[in-house]
Short mmCIF file of C-alpha atoms in Angstrom, two decimals:
data_model
loop_
_atom_site.label_atom_id
_atom_site.label_comp_id
_atom_site.label_asym_id
_atom_site.label_seq_id
_atom_site.Cartn_x
_atom_site.Cartn_y
_atom_site.Cartn_z
CA MET A 12 -67.08 3.46 -84.42
CA PRO A 13 -67.94 6.35 -82.10
CA GLN A 14 -67.52 9.78 -83.57
CA GLN A 15 -68.80 12.15 -80.88
CA PRO A 16 -67.93 12.43 -77.18
CA ALA A 17 -70.67 11.50 -74.77
CA LEU A 18 -71.53 14.40 -72.47
CA LEU A 19 -72.70 13.78 -68.94
CA PRO A 20 -75.44 16.08 -67.62
CA THR A 21 -73.22 18.61 -65.88
CA SER A 22 -72.76 22.34 -66.19
CA ASP A 23 -69.95 21.70 -68.66
CA GLN A 24 -71.97 22.11 -71.83
CA PRO A 25 -73.44 25.54 -71.09
CA THR A 26 -70.07 26.68 -69.79
CA ARG A 27 -68.44 25.69 -73.05
CA GLU A 28 -71.07 27.47 -75.09
CA VAL A 29 -70.63 30.67 -73.10
CA SER A 30 -66.88 30.34 -73.47
CA ARG A 31 -67.21 30.11 -77.23
CA ARG A 32 -69.41 33.19 -77.34
CA SER A 33 -66.93 35.08 -75.17
CA ILE A 34 -64.02 34.10 -77.40
CA LEU A 35 -65.94 35.12 -80.52
CA LYS A 36 -66.82 38.40 -78.89
CA LEU A 37 -63.20 38.95 -77.95
CA ALA A 38 -62.07 38.15 -81.48
CA SER A 39 -64.52 40.69 -82.83
CA LEU A 40 -63.46 43.38 -80.37
CA ALA A 41 -59.78 42.81 -80.93
CA GLY A 42 -59.97 42.29 -84.67
CA ALA A 43 -58.54 38.83 -84.25
CA GLY A 44 -58.40 36.42 -87.15
CA ALA A 45 -58.55 32.66 -86.71
CA LEU A 46 -59.40 31.46 -83.23
CA PHE A 47 -56.78 28.75 -83.33
CA ALA A 48 -54.04 30.79 -84.65
CA PRO A 49 -27.52 22.88 -47.17
CA ALA A 50 -27.57 26.25 -45.13
CA LEU A 51 -29.01 29.50 -46.35
CA ALA A 52 -27.38 32.90 -46.18
CA ALA A 53 -29.07 35.15 -43.67
CA CYS A 54 -29.12 38.05 -46.13
CA ALA A 55 -31.45 36.28 -48.52
CA GLY A 56 -34.77 37.30 -46.95
CA PRO A 57 -36.63 40.62 -46.95
CA LYS A 58 -34.76 43.69 -45.72
CA SER A 59 -35.40 44.66 -42.13
CA ALA A 60 -37.78 47.50 -41.54
CA ASN A 61 -34.83 49.35 -40.04
CA SER A 62 -32.82 49.07 -43.23
CA PRO A 63 -31.95 52.45 -44.77
CA SER A 64 -33.29 51.20 -48.12
CA THR A 65 -36.83 51.15 -46.72
CA ALA A 66 -36.90 54.84 -45.92
CA GLY A 67 -39.97 56.24 -47.61
CA ALA A 68 -40.93 52.82 -48.92
CA GLY A 69 -44.48 52.59 -50.14
CA ALA A 70 -44.66 56.29 -51.01
CA ALA A 71 -45.87 55.37 -54.50
CA GLY A 72 -49.18 54.13 -53.08
CA GLY A 73 -51.91 53.30 -55.52
CA SER A 74 -54.41 50.50 -56.01
CA LEU A 75 -54.13 47.29 -58.03
CA SER A 76 -56.97 45.13 -59.34
CA ILE A 77 -56.31 41.43 -59.95
CA VAL A 78 -58.90 39.23 -61.65
CA LEU A 79 -58.20 35.50 -61.31
CA ASN A 80 -59.66 32.73 -63.43
CA ARG A 81 -60.50 30.60 -60.36
CA ASN A 82 -62.21 31.43 -57.13
CA LEU A 83 -59.67 32.13 -54.41
CA VAL A 84 -61.46 30.16 -51.71
CA SER A 85 -59.05 31.12 -48.97
CA LEU A 86 -55.85 32.95 -48.16
CA ASP A 87 -54.32 29.72 -46.90
CA ASN A 88 -52.88 26.84 -48.88
CA LYS A 89 -53.36 23.63 -46.95
CA LEU A 90 -55.68 22.14 -49.55
CA ASN A 91 -55.35 24.29 -52.65
CA GLN A 92 -52.28 25.82 -54.13
CA TYR A 93 -53.02 26.64 -57.73
CA ASP A 94 -50.28 28.88 -59.01
CA ALA A 95 -51.93 32.29 -59.17
CA ALA A 96 -53.28 32.00 -55.63
CA VAL A 97 -49.77 31.80 -54.20
CA THR A 98 -49.11 35.44 -55.04
CA VAL A 99 -52.07 36.61 -52.98
CA GLN A 100 -51.71 34.10 -50.14
CA ARG A 101 -48.07 34.99 -49.51
CA ALA A 102 -48.82 38.68 -49.53
CA VAL A 103 -50.64 38.03 -46.24
CA ARG A 104 -48.95 34.95 -44.76
CA GLU A 105 -45.30 34.08 -45.02
CA ALA A 106 -43.20 30.97 -44.47
CA LEU A 107 -39.78 30.28 -43.00
CA THR A 108 -38.35 30.24 -46.53
CA LYS A 109 -39.41 31.04 -50.06
CA ILE A 110 -38.36 29.88 -53.51
CA GLY A 111 -36.46 32.61 -55.33
CA ASP A 112 -36.04 33.52 -58.96
CA ASP A 113 -33.40 30.83 -59.40
CA LEU A 114 -35.75 28.21 -57.92
CA LYS A 115 -33.60 27.89 -54.81
CA PRO A 116 -34.74 28.44 -51.20
CA GLU A 117 -34.20 31.81 -49.57
CA LEU A 118 -34.77 32.83 -45.97
CA VAL A 119 -37.88 34.80 -44.96
CA LEU A 120 -39.06 34.34 -41.34
CA ALA A 121 -36.04 32.20 -40.54
CA GLU A 122 -32.71 33.81 -39.71
CA SER A 123 -31.01 30.48 -40.34
CA PHE A 124 -32.16 27.07 -41.58
CA THR A 125 -29.28 24.59 -41.35
CA GLN A 126 -28.96 20.83 -41.67
CA THR A 127 -27.04 20.11 -38.46
CA LYS A 128 -27.31 16.32 -38.64
CA PRO A 129 -28.30 13.94 -41.45
CA THR A 130 -31.82 13.71 -40.02
CA GLU A 131 -32.01 17.07 -38.24
CA TRP A 132 -32.39 20.68 -39.29
CA THR A 133 -31.94 23.53 -36.82
CA VAL A 134 -33.99 26.65 -37.46
CA LYS A 135 -33.69 30.04 -35.80
CA LEU A 136 -36.42 32.66 -36.23
CA ARG A 137 -35.50 36.24 -37.04
CA SER A 138 -35.57 38.55 -34.04
CA ASP A 139 -37.40 41.36 -35.88
CA ILE A 140 -40.41 39.49 -37.27
CA HIS A 141 -43.96 40.04 -36.03
CA TYR A 142 -47.56 39.87 -37.16
CA SER A 143 -49.52 42.81 -38.52
CA ASP A 144 -50.76 43.64 -34.99
CA LYS A 145 -47.11 43.68 -33.83
CA SER A 146 -47.51 40.49 -31.80
CA PRO A 147 -44.42 38.25 -32.00
CA VAL A 148 -44.03 35.14 -34.12
CA THR A 149 -43.34 32.27 -31.79
CA VAL A 150 -41.81 28.84 -32.10
CA GLU A 151 -45.21 27.46 -31.07
CA ASP A 152 -46.82 29.14 -34.07
CA VAL A 153 -44.51 27.25 -36.40
CA GLU A 154 -45.09 23.98 -34.56
CA THR A 155 -48.86 24.37 -34.78
CA ALA A 156 -48.78 25.33 -38.45
CA LEU A 157 -46.71 22.30 -39.40
CA LYS A 158 -48.96 19.97 -37.38
CA LEU A 159 -52.19 21.30 -38.90
CA TYR A 160 -50.99 20.92 -42.49
CA PHE A 161 -50.76 17.20 -41.82
CA GLN A 162 -54.19 17.03 -40.19
CA VAL A 163 -56.28 18.23 -43.13
CA LYS A 164 -57.91 15.56 -45.26
CA ALA A 165 -56.30 15.20 -48.70
CA GLY A 166 -53.79 17.94 -47.90
CA TYR A 167 -51.95 19.07 -51.02
CA VAL A 168 -48.90 20.50 -49.30
CA ALA A 169 -48.48 17.70 -46.75
CA SER A 170 -48.51 15.09 -49.53
CA GLN A 171 -45.22 16.46 -50.83
CA PHE A 172 -43.36 15.66 -47.62
CA PRO A 173 -41.89 12.14 -47.47
CA GLU A 174 -42.80 12.18 -43.77
CA GLN A 175 -43.98 14.60 -41.10
CA PRO A 176 -40.97 16.08 -39.30
CA SER A 177 -40.98 15.94 -35.52
CA PHE A 178 -40.68 19.33 -33.82
CA THR A 179 -38.53 20.14 -30.78
CA LYS A 180 -38.29 23.57 -29.20
CA VAL A 181 -34.75 24.60 -28.22
CA ASP A 182 -35.45 28.13 -26.96
CA ASP A 183 -37.82 31.01 -27.69
CA LYS A 184 -36.36 31.50 -31.17
CA THR A 185 -34.88 28.13 -32.04
CA PHE A 186 -36.25 24.69 -32.84
CA THR A 187 -35.26 21.51 -34.64
CA LEU A 188 -37.05 19.49 -37.30
CA THR A 189 -36.16 15.81 -37.16
CA THR A 190 -37.06 13.02 -39.56
CA LYS A 191 -36.62 9.27 -39.46
CA VAL A 192 -34.51 9.38 -42.61
CA PRO A 193 -32.64 12.36 -44.03
CA VAL A 194 -34.79 14.83 -45.98
CA VAL A 195 -32.22 16.99 -47.74
CA THR A 196 -34.86 19.25 -49.34
CA LEU A 197 -36.66 20.20 -46.12
CA ASP A 198 -35.71 23.88 -46.44
CA SER A 199 -37.51 23.98 -49.81
CA LEU A 200 -40.53 22.01 -48.62
CA MET A 201 -41.02 24.30 -45.63
CA SER A 202 -41.48 27.24 -48.01
CA ASN A 203 -45.06 25.99 -48.41
CA ILE A 204 -45.92 26.02 -44.69
CA LEU A 205 -47.51 29.43 -44.09
CA ILE A 206 -47.35 30.72 -40.52
CA THR A 207 -50.22 32.18 -38.52
CA PRO A 208 -50.76 32.59 -34.74
CA ALA A 209 -51.24 29.18 -33.09
CA LYS A 210 -54.34 30.26 -31.17
CA ASP A 211 -56.16 31.18 -34.39
CA ASN A 212 -54.90 28.39 -36.64
CA LYS A 213 -57.09 25.47 -37.71
CA ALA A 214 -56.78 22.28 -39.73
CA GLU A 215 -58.50 23.98 -42.65
CA GLU A 216 -57.86 26.79 -45.05
CA LEU A 217 -58.04 30.22 -43.46
CA SER A 218 -59.71 33.17 -45.15
CA ASN A 219 -59.10 35.70 -42.39
CA GLY A 220 -56.64 36.16 -39.57
CA LEU A 221 -53.23 37.59 -38.91
CA GLY A 222 -50.15 37.09 -41.01
CA THR A 223 -46.63 38.47 -41.19
CA GLY A 224 -46.85 39.60 -44.81
CA PRO A 225 -46.73 43.05 -46.43
CA PHE A 226 -50.54 43.19 -46.70
CA VAL A 227 -53.47 42.64 -44.34
CA ILE A 228 -56.97 41.38 -45.10
CA THR A 229 -59.51 44.19 -45.00
CA THR A 230 -62.50 42.31 -46.39
CA ALA A 231 -62.97 38.71 -47.52
CA ASP A 232 -65.87 36.96 -49.23
CA THR A 233 -64.99 33.35 -49.92
CA GLY A 234 -68.27 32.74 -51.73
CA THR A 235 -67.52 35.28 -54.43
CA GLY A 236 -63.74 35.02 -54.15
CA THR A 237 -63.50 38.74 -53.52
CA TYR A 238 -60.83 40.15 -51.22
CA LYS A 239 -59.50 43.55 -50.36
CA LEU A 240 -55.95 43.79 -49.06
CA THR A 241 -54.36 46.94 -47.69
CA ARG A 242 -50.74 47.72 -46.99
CA ASN A 243 -49.46 46.47 -43.66
CA ASP A 244 -47.80 49.59 -42.29
CA ASN A 245 -46.50 47.48 -39.39
CA TYR A 246 -44.67 45.13 -41.75
CA TRP A 247 -41.36 43.97 -40.32
CA GLY A 248 -39.64 44.12 -43.70
CA GLU A 249 -39.68 46.52 -46.62
CA LYS A 250 -43.12 48.06 -46.90
CA ALA A 251 -45.33 47.29 -49.89
CA LYS A 252 -45.38 49.92 -52.60
CA LEU A 253 -49.13 49.57 -53.17
CA GLN A 254 -51.70 50.91 -50.75
CA GLU A 255 -54.47 48.54 -51.79
CA VAL A 256 -55.03 45.33 -53.76
CA ASN A 257 -58.46 44.16 -54.88
CA VAL A 258 -58.78 40.50 -55.83
CA SER A 259 -61.74 38.94 -57.62
CA TYR A 260 -62.39 36.17 -60.07
CA GLN A 261 -64.25 35.86 -63.33
CA GLU A 262 -64.99 32.50 -64.91
CA GLU A 263 -65.40 33.82 -68.43
CA GLU A 264 -62.14 34.56 -70.12
CA GLY A 265 -63.80 36.94 -72.56
CA ALA A 266 -65.01 39.04 -69.64
CA ARG A 267 -61.56 39.02 -68.03
CA VAL A 268 -59.93 40.11 -71.27
CA ILE A 269 -62.45 42.91 -71.73
CA ALA A 270 -61.81 43.96 -68.11
CA ILE A 271 -58.09 44.43 -68.70
CA THR A 272 -58.43 46.07 -72.12
CA SER A 273 -60.98 48.51 -70.70
CA GLY A 274 -58.81 49.29 -67.67
CA GLN A 275 -61.19 47.80 -65.11
CA ALA A 276 -58.55 45.19 -64.23
CA ASP A 277 -54.79 45.63 -63.96
CA VAL A 278 -53.72 41.97 -64.00
CA ILE A 279 -55.30 38.76 -65.29
CA ASP A 280 -53.79 35.30 -65.18
CA THR A 281 -53.99 31.95 -66.99
CA ILE A 282 -55.24 33.12 -70.37
CA THR A 283 -55.66 31.03 -73.48
CA PRO A 284 -53.16 31.28 -76.32
CA GLU A 285 -55.56 33.08 -78.66
CA SER A 286 -56.37 35.69 -76.01
CA ALA A 287 -52.66 36.20 -75.33
CA ALA A 288 -52.02 36.71 -79.04
CA SER A 289 -54.82 39.26 -79.22
CA LEU A 290 -53.69 41.14 -76.10
CA LYS A 291 -50.18 41.48 -77.49
CA THR A 292 -51.63 43.87 -80.09
CA ASN A 293 -53.08 46.15 -77.41
CA ALA A 294 -50.91 49.21 -76.79
CA ASP A 295 -51.96 49.44 -73.13
CA VAL A 296 -51.28 45.83 -72.18
CA ASP A 297 -48.15 43.75 -71.64
CA VAL A 298 -48.20 39.96 -71.92
CA ILE A 299 -45.56 38.21 -69.81
CA GLU A 300 -44.54 34.64 -70.62
CA THR A 301 -42.04 32.51 -68.70
CA PRO A 302 -41.20 28.79 -68.78
CA GLY A 303 -43.37 27.06 -66.20
CA THR A 304 -42.98 24.46 -63.49
CA ARG A 305 -46.56 23.20 -63.77
CA LEU A 306 -47.32 19.78 -65.21
CA ILE A 307 -50.71 19.17 -66.78
CA HIS A 308 -51.57 15.59 -67.53
CA LEU A 309 -54.40 13.25 -68.36
CA PHE A 310 -53.73 10.88 -65.49
CA TYR A 311 -55.19 7.40 -65.39
CA ASN A 312 -57.22 6.12 -62.45
CA PHE A 313 -54.94 3.57 -60.80
CA ARG A 314 -57.70 2.32 -58.53
CA LYS A 315 -59.14 0.11 -61.25
CA PRO A 316 -59.51 -3.58 -60.29
CA ALA A 317 -57.44 -6.33 -61.86
CA GLY A 318 -58.95 -7.26 -65.17
CA HIS A 319 -60.02 -3.74 -66.05
CA PRO A 320 -58.34 -2.57 -69.28
CA LEU A 321 -56.71 0.43 -67.56
CA ALA A 322 -55.09 -1.89 -65.01
CA ASP A 323 -52.92 -3.14 -67.90
CA PRO A 324 -49.91 -0.89 -68.67
CA LYS A 325 -49.99 -2.09 -72.29
CA VAL A 326 -53.49 -0.63 -72.66
CA ARG A 327 -52.42 2.62 -71.00
CA GLU A 328 -49.52 2.81 -73.44
CA ALA A 329 -51.71 1.94 -76.43
CA LEU A 330 -54.04 4.85 -75.74
CA THR A 331 -51.19 7.36 -75.79
CA TYR A 332 -50.58 6.68 -79.48
CA ALA A 333 -54.09 7.93 -80.29
CA ILE A 334 -53.29 11.52 -79.27
CA ASP A 335 -52.07 13.87 -82.00
CA HIS A 336 -50.46 16.26 -79.55
CA ASP A 337 -48.61 18.25 -82.20
CA SER A 338 -51.92 19.25 -83.77
CA LEU A 339 -53.36 20.12 -80.37
CA ILE A 340 -50.37 22.29 -79.52
CA LYS A 341 -50.53 24.14 -82.84
CA ALA A 342 -54.29 24.45 -83.30
CA LEU A 343 -55.58 24.90 -79.76
CA MET A 344 -52.58 25.94 -77.69
CA ASN A 345 -50.85 28.38 -80.06
CA ASN A 346 -47.48 26.71 -79.40
CA GLN A 347 -47.47 28.02 -75.82
CA VAL A 348 -47.04 24.57 -74.29
CA SER A 349 -44.54 21.79 -74.77
CA SER A 350 -45.34 18.11 -74.79
CA ALA A 351 -43.80 16.36 -71.80
CA GLU A 352 -40.67 14.30 -72.28
CA GLY A 353 -40.82 12.81 -68.83
CA VAL A 354 -42.96 12.54 -65.75
CA VAL A 355 -42.12 16.00 -64.34
CA PRO A 356 -41.49 19.37 -66.03
CA LYS A 357 -38.04 19.81 -67.53
CA THR A 358 -37.65 23.13 -65.63
CA LEU A 359 -37.23 21.28 -62.32
CA ALA A 360 -33.91 20.36 -60.72
CA GLY A 361 -33.48 16.61 -60.97
CA TYR A 362 -35.58 16.18 -64.13
CA VAL A 363 -34.49 13.61 -66.72
CA LYS A 364 -35.96 12.88 -70.10
CA THR A 365 -37.55 9.44 -70.06
CA GLY A 366 -39.32 9.34 -73.42
CA ASP A 367 -41.68 11.03 -75.84
CA TYR A 368 -45.38 10.87 -76.48
CA VAL A 369 -45.77 9.58 -80.03
CA TYR A 370 -48.81 9.85 -82.31
CA ASN A 371 -49.40 6.63 -84.24
CA GLN A 372 -53.05 5.81 -84.76
CA ALA A 373 -52.34 2.46 -86.40
CA LYS A 374 -50.14 1.40 -83.49
CA ALA A 375 -52.85 2.38 -81.00
CA LYS A 376 -55.35 0.14 -82.78
CA GLN A 377 -52.83 -2.69 -83.05
CA LEU A 378 -51.87 -2.62 -79.35
CA LEU A 379 -55.48 -2.39 -78.20
CA ALA A 380 -56.38 -5.37 -80.35
CA ALA A 381 -53.37 -7.32 -79.07
CA ALA A 382 -54.55 -6.65 -75.51
CA GLY A 383 -58.01 -7.91 -76.39
CA VAL A 384 -59.63 -4.52 -75.83
CA SER A 385 -62.58 -3.37 -77.92
CA ASP A 386 -65.43 -0.93 -77.48
CA LEU A 387 -63.58 0.72 -74.57
CA LYS A 388 -65.48 3.48 -72.79
CA LEU A 389 -63.63 6.09 -70.73
CA THR A 390 -64.93 8.86 -68.48
CA PHE A 391 -62.80 12.01 -68.27
CA ILE A 392 -63.16 14.38 -65.33
CA TRP A 393 -61.63 17.78 -64.66
CA GLU A 394 -62.38 20.90 -62.65
CA ASP A 395 -63.63 23.96 -64.47
CA SER A 396 -60.72 26.24 -65.49
CA GLU A 397 -58.10 23.69 -64.45
CA PHE A 398 -56.09 24.79 -67.49
CA ALA A 399 -56.60 27.16 -70.39
CA GLY A 400 -59.02 25.88 -73.01
CA ALA A 401 -59.65 22.62 -71.15
CA SER A 402 -63.05 21.85 -72.67
CA ARG A 403 -61.88 22.36 -76.25
CA VAL A 404 -58.73 20.32 -75.72
CA LEU A 405 -60.65 17.43 -74.21
CA GLU A 406 -63.30 17.53 -76.92
CA ALA A 407 -60.54 17.24 -79.51
CA ILE A 408 -58.94 14.36 -77.61
CA SER A 409 -62.27 12.55 -77.46
CA GLN A 410 -62.42 12.72 -81.27
CA MET A 411 -58.92 11.27 -81.52
CA LEU A 412 -59.88 8.42 -79.23
CA ALA A 413 -63.05 7.82 -81.25
CA ALA A 414 -60.85 7.23 -84.28
CA VAL A 415 -59.34 4.17 -82.57
CA GLY A 416 -62.67 2.85 -81.30
CA VAL A 417 -62.76 4.41 -77.84
CA THR A 418 -65.74 6.37 -76.54
CA ALA A 419 -64.94 9.27 -74.24
CA THR A 420 -67.49 10.75 -71.85
CA LEU A 421 -66.58 14.23 -70.65
CA LYS A 422 -67.56 15.35 -67.15
CA MET A 423 -66.50 18.76 -65.93
CA ILE A 424 -66.69 19.31 -62.17
CA PRO A 425 -67.79 22.91 -61.45
CA LYS A 426 -65.67 25.15 -59.28
CA GLY A 427 -66.46 24.28 -55.71
CA GLY A 428 -67.86 20.95 -56.90
CA GLU A 429 -65.77 18.74 -54.65
CA ILE A 430 -63.11 17.75 -57.14
CA ASN A 431 -61.10 16.30 -54.25
CA ALA A 432 -63.93 13.88 -53.49
CA TRP A 433 -63.95 12.78 -57.13
CA ARG A 434 -60.20 12.34 -57.16
CA ARG A 435 -60.38 10.21 -54.03
CA GLY A 436 -63.05 8.01 -55.61
CA GLU A 437 -65.69 9.14 -53.12
CA ALA A 438 -68.04 10.95 -55.52
CA GLY A 439 -68.12 8.50 -58.41
CA ASP A 440 -66.07 6.40 -60.78
CA TRP A 441 -63.95 7.80 -63.58
CA ASP A 442 -61.05 6.75 -65.81
CA VAL A 443 -58.91 9.77 -66.70
CA LEU A 444 -58.32 12.94 -64.67
CA ALA A 445 -57.25 16.09 -66.52
CA ASN A 446 -55.26 17.79 -63.81
CA GLY A 447 -52.58 20.40 -63.31
CA TYR A 448 -49.91 19.85 -60.69
CA GLY A 449 -48.03 22.98 -59.73
CA ASN A 450 -44.56 23.03 -58.24
CA GLN A 451 -43.53 25.69 -55.74
CA THR A 452 -40.12 24.29 -54.76
CA GLY A 453 -38.29 24.03 -58.09
CA LEU A 454 -37.45 20.40 -57.29
CA ALA A 455 -38.40 17.34 -59.30
CA LEU A 456 -38.45 15.40 -56.04
CA THR A 457 -41.47 17.40 -54.86
CA ASN A 458 -43.58 16.28 -57.80
CA LEU A 459 -42.25 12.76 -57.65
CA VAL A 460 -43.14 12.30 -53.97
CA GLY A 461 -46.49 14.07 -54.24
CA GLN A 462 -47.65 12.27 -57.37
CA TYR A 463 -45.82 8.96 -57.50
CA GLY A 464 -44.86 8.35 -53.87
CA GLY A 465 -48.07 6.63 -52.83
CA THR A 466 -47.95 3.82 -50.27
CA PRO A 467 -50.49 1.18 -49.23
CA ALA A 468 -50.96 3.06 -45.95
CA LYS A 469 -51.77 6.29 -47.80
CA GLU A 470 -54.13 4.47 -50.13
CA LYS A 471 -56.16 3.18 -47.19
CA THR A 472 -57.16 6.78 -46.53
CA LYS A 473 -57.27 7.61 -50.27
CA ASP A 474 -54.40 10.05 -49.84
CA THR A 475 -52.40 8.78 -52.80
CA TYR A 476 -52.36 10.50 -56.17
CA GLN A 477 -55.27 8.74 -57.90
CA GLY A 478 -54.30 5.36 -56.44
CA TYR A 479 -50.75 5.33 -57.82
CA VAL A 480 -48.86 2.87 -55.56
CA PHE A 481 -45.59 1.22 -56.65
CA PRO A 482 -43.36 0.23 -53.70
CA ASP A 483 -40.18 -0.08 -55.78
CA ILE A 484 -40.60 3.50 -56.96
CA VAL A 485 -41.26 4.73 -53.42
CA ALA A 486 -38.07 3.00 -52.25
CA LEU A 487 -36.03 4.92 -54.84
CA LEU A 488 -37.67 8.20 -53.93
CA ASP A 489 -37.02 7.61 -50.24
CA LYS A 490 -33.35 6.97 -50.97
CA ALA A 491 -33.13 10.06 -53.16
CA GLY A 492 -34.71 12.24 -50.48
CA ALA A 493 -32.14 11.02 -47.98
CA GLU A 494 -29.09 11.35 -50.24
CA ALA A 495 -26.95 14.41 -49.49
CA ASP A 496 -24.66 13.89 -52.50
CA GLU A 497 -26.35 15.67 -55.41
CA ALA A 498 -24.91 13.41 -58.12
CA LYS A 499 -26.00 10.27 -56.31
CA ARG A 500 -29.39 11.79 -55.57
CA ASN A 501 -29.94 12.67 -59.23
CA ASP A 502 -29.01 9.15 -60.26
CA LEU A 503 -31.66 7.75 -57.93
CA LEU A 504 -34.17 10.26 -59.29
CA LYS A 505 -33.30 9.17 -62.82
CA GLN A 506 -33.97 5.55 -61.96
CA ALA A 507 -37.27 6.45 -60.34
CA GLN A 508 -38.42 8.56 -63.29
CA GLU A 509 -37.58 5.82 -65.76
CA LYS A 510 -39.60 3.31 -63.73
CA ILE A 511 -42.52 5.73 -63.51
CA TRP A 512 -42.52 6.33 -67.27
CA ALA A 513 -42.60 2.55 -67.83
CA THR A 514 -45.93 2.40 -65.94
CA TRP A 515 -47.52 4.83 -68.45
CA PRO A 516 -49.26 6.94 -65.81
CA ALA A 517 -50.76 9.47 -68.22
CA LEU A 518 -52.56 9.44 -71.54
CA TRP A 519 -50.69 12.65 -72.38
CA ALA A 520 -48.89 15.38 -70.44
CA TRP A 521 -47.59 18.85 -71.19
CA THR A 522 -46.04 21.88 -69.55
CA PRO A 523 -47.55 25.28 -70.34
CA ASN A 524 -45.72 28.56 -70.28
CA ASN A 525 -46.79 30.91 -67.53
CA VAL A 526 -48.85 33.61 -69.22
CA LEU A 527 -49.95 36.78 -67.44
CA ALA A 528 -51.36 40.01 -68.83
CA LYS A 529 -51.01 43.37 -67.10
CA ARG A 530 -51.74 46.98 -67.85
CA LYS A 531 -48.60 48.92 -68.72
CA ARG A 532 -49.16 51.17 -65.73
CA VAL A 533 -48.18 48.17 -63.60
CA SER A 534 -44.43 47.89 -63.15
CA THR A 535 -41.83 45.93 -61.16
CA LEU A 536 -43.94 42.79 -61.59
CA LYS A 537 -41.50 39.94 -62.05
CA LEU A 538 -43.17 36.65 -62.89
CA ARG A 539 -41.22 33.70 -61.54
CA ALA A 540 -41.07 30.24 -63.08
CA ILE A 541 -43.38 29.03 -60.29
CA ASN A 542 -46.01 31.41 -61.74
CA SER A 543 -46.12 33.82 -58.85
CA TYR A 544 -44.67 37.23 -58.11
CA ASP A 545 -43.86 39.42 -55.13
CA LEU A 546 -46.99 41.53 -54.71
CA GLY A 547 -45.22 43.78 -52.22
CA ALA A 548 -42.76 44.91 -54.90
CA VAL A 549 -45.39 45.86 -57.50
CA THR A 550 -45.92 49.54 -58.30
CA VAL A 551 -48.49 51.35 -60.42
CA SER A 552 -48.46 54.72 -62.12
CA ALA A 553 -51.39 57.07 -62.42
#
């Protein structure tokens, strides 16, 4: 019976060793003990620059340093939208709407966003909005932005739309978005379409260029993930309080923790439970935790051919019983995550509980034997820093699988290592993907469409979520997305989620709390459930 995970020759092993040294160093520095201890109100958007409340805005000035755990490869979001990046991206580029503290859409660049017919929304742009060079935001800019999101290969944002809306200009400030079937959540979905001038936009992520946000890009180095933002004094809304924001990334958590404790960094994100516990003892640092909307799961590869063990839902179910998630949560996650009780996070509107992950090693062995499966070998893939403590969690899971006769090979894909190509099956074969799926709309329907709404047509271009294609589930999701009555829509979502759970899409899934650490000199930083905050509202003291 296998007892150790097989390690592929990747950069994973040295990364893990460095991580351990960093954690030990942190523990020593901090004196830590055990390591495992349907229309929107027009007043909802930003205040006009002419509002009396903006008089003297930004007088506080100051500079803020943010150190991310992942390289911010662009200030656009067509392909990547990991949670922490949203804060920086939307400080430069804005959308028609945004998701507020209550996880409901609010107006930003749109003066109104109204469902005027079952399959039509009418949108009017604000008359006072403009880019940082004072050039106007046009209807054509919005049209181009929407079109280009759907032209990128493996687009993350576009995959959450049940279909691409057709665009019709009404006048210089007004346009309609029309769909073949009603899409009652279109105002929320459009919060992810960031607007930039049509002439400069491309079907790729943009690192430079104009935006309408409270900050402008002064310098950008996508290779190092280093950016300098300065206050946009031409901002159409309430000016940013900060004068300057410096963004960088550091792979090693120990180095990021030392940076914030030494005062070299003001904010760090996505920290492990043990680091959070240590930082809470530091008199100069605040640790902010909020319930999250991100789902992390060990998702099966649904592109396996008939006859492969993972093509059998009984085998997928059997493997779930091998995972002692309670021990993982206590020993490695410091009780800062909750095991999933469904196929989307419980924080999302429309979520229903569909079941529990249960640890029963004997049952796992029994079901595997009943399915005629023995000596099963699985390859796990994940991108470096996809979630806190990923390597340690997966190493522990490999040991649990070994106890039921399954050999796990662990393959970490380095940052910038084409994880999208791996997910699409273009870089090599694999069996389980350890992946986080963020939600920026507050709606269960967004996750459900993006993850479980795959169609045969999408699979031809490998644009499904790991090959997950179940037409009966898609039919329910389509009906839910078109249903204006909330009670009826939630009933359809319930049916869809129950059917998804019955397919056993994941070996295990969990929802982490959002965890952010900041120096106490940083104030007015309000971390939302979607794990982002309004950078323009942040202030710092000397």
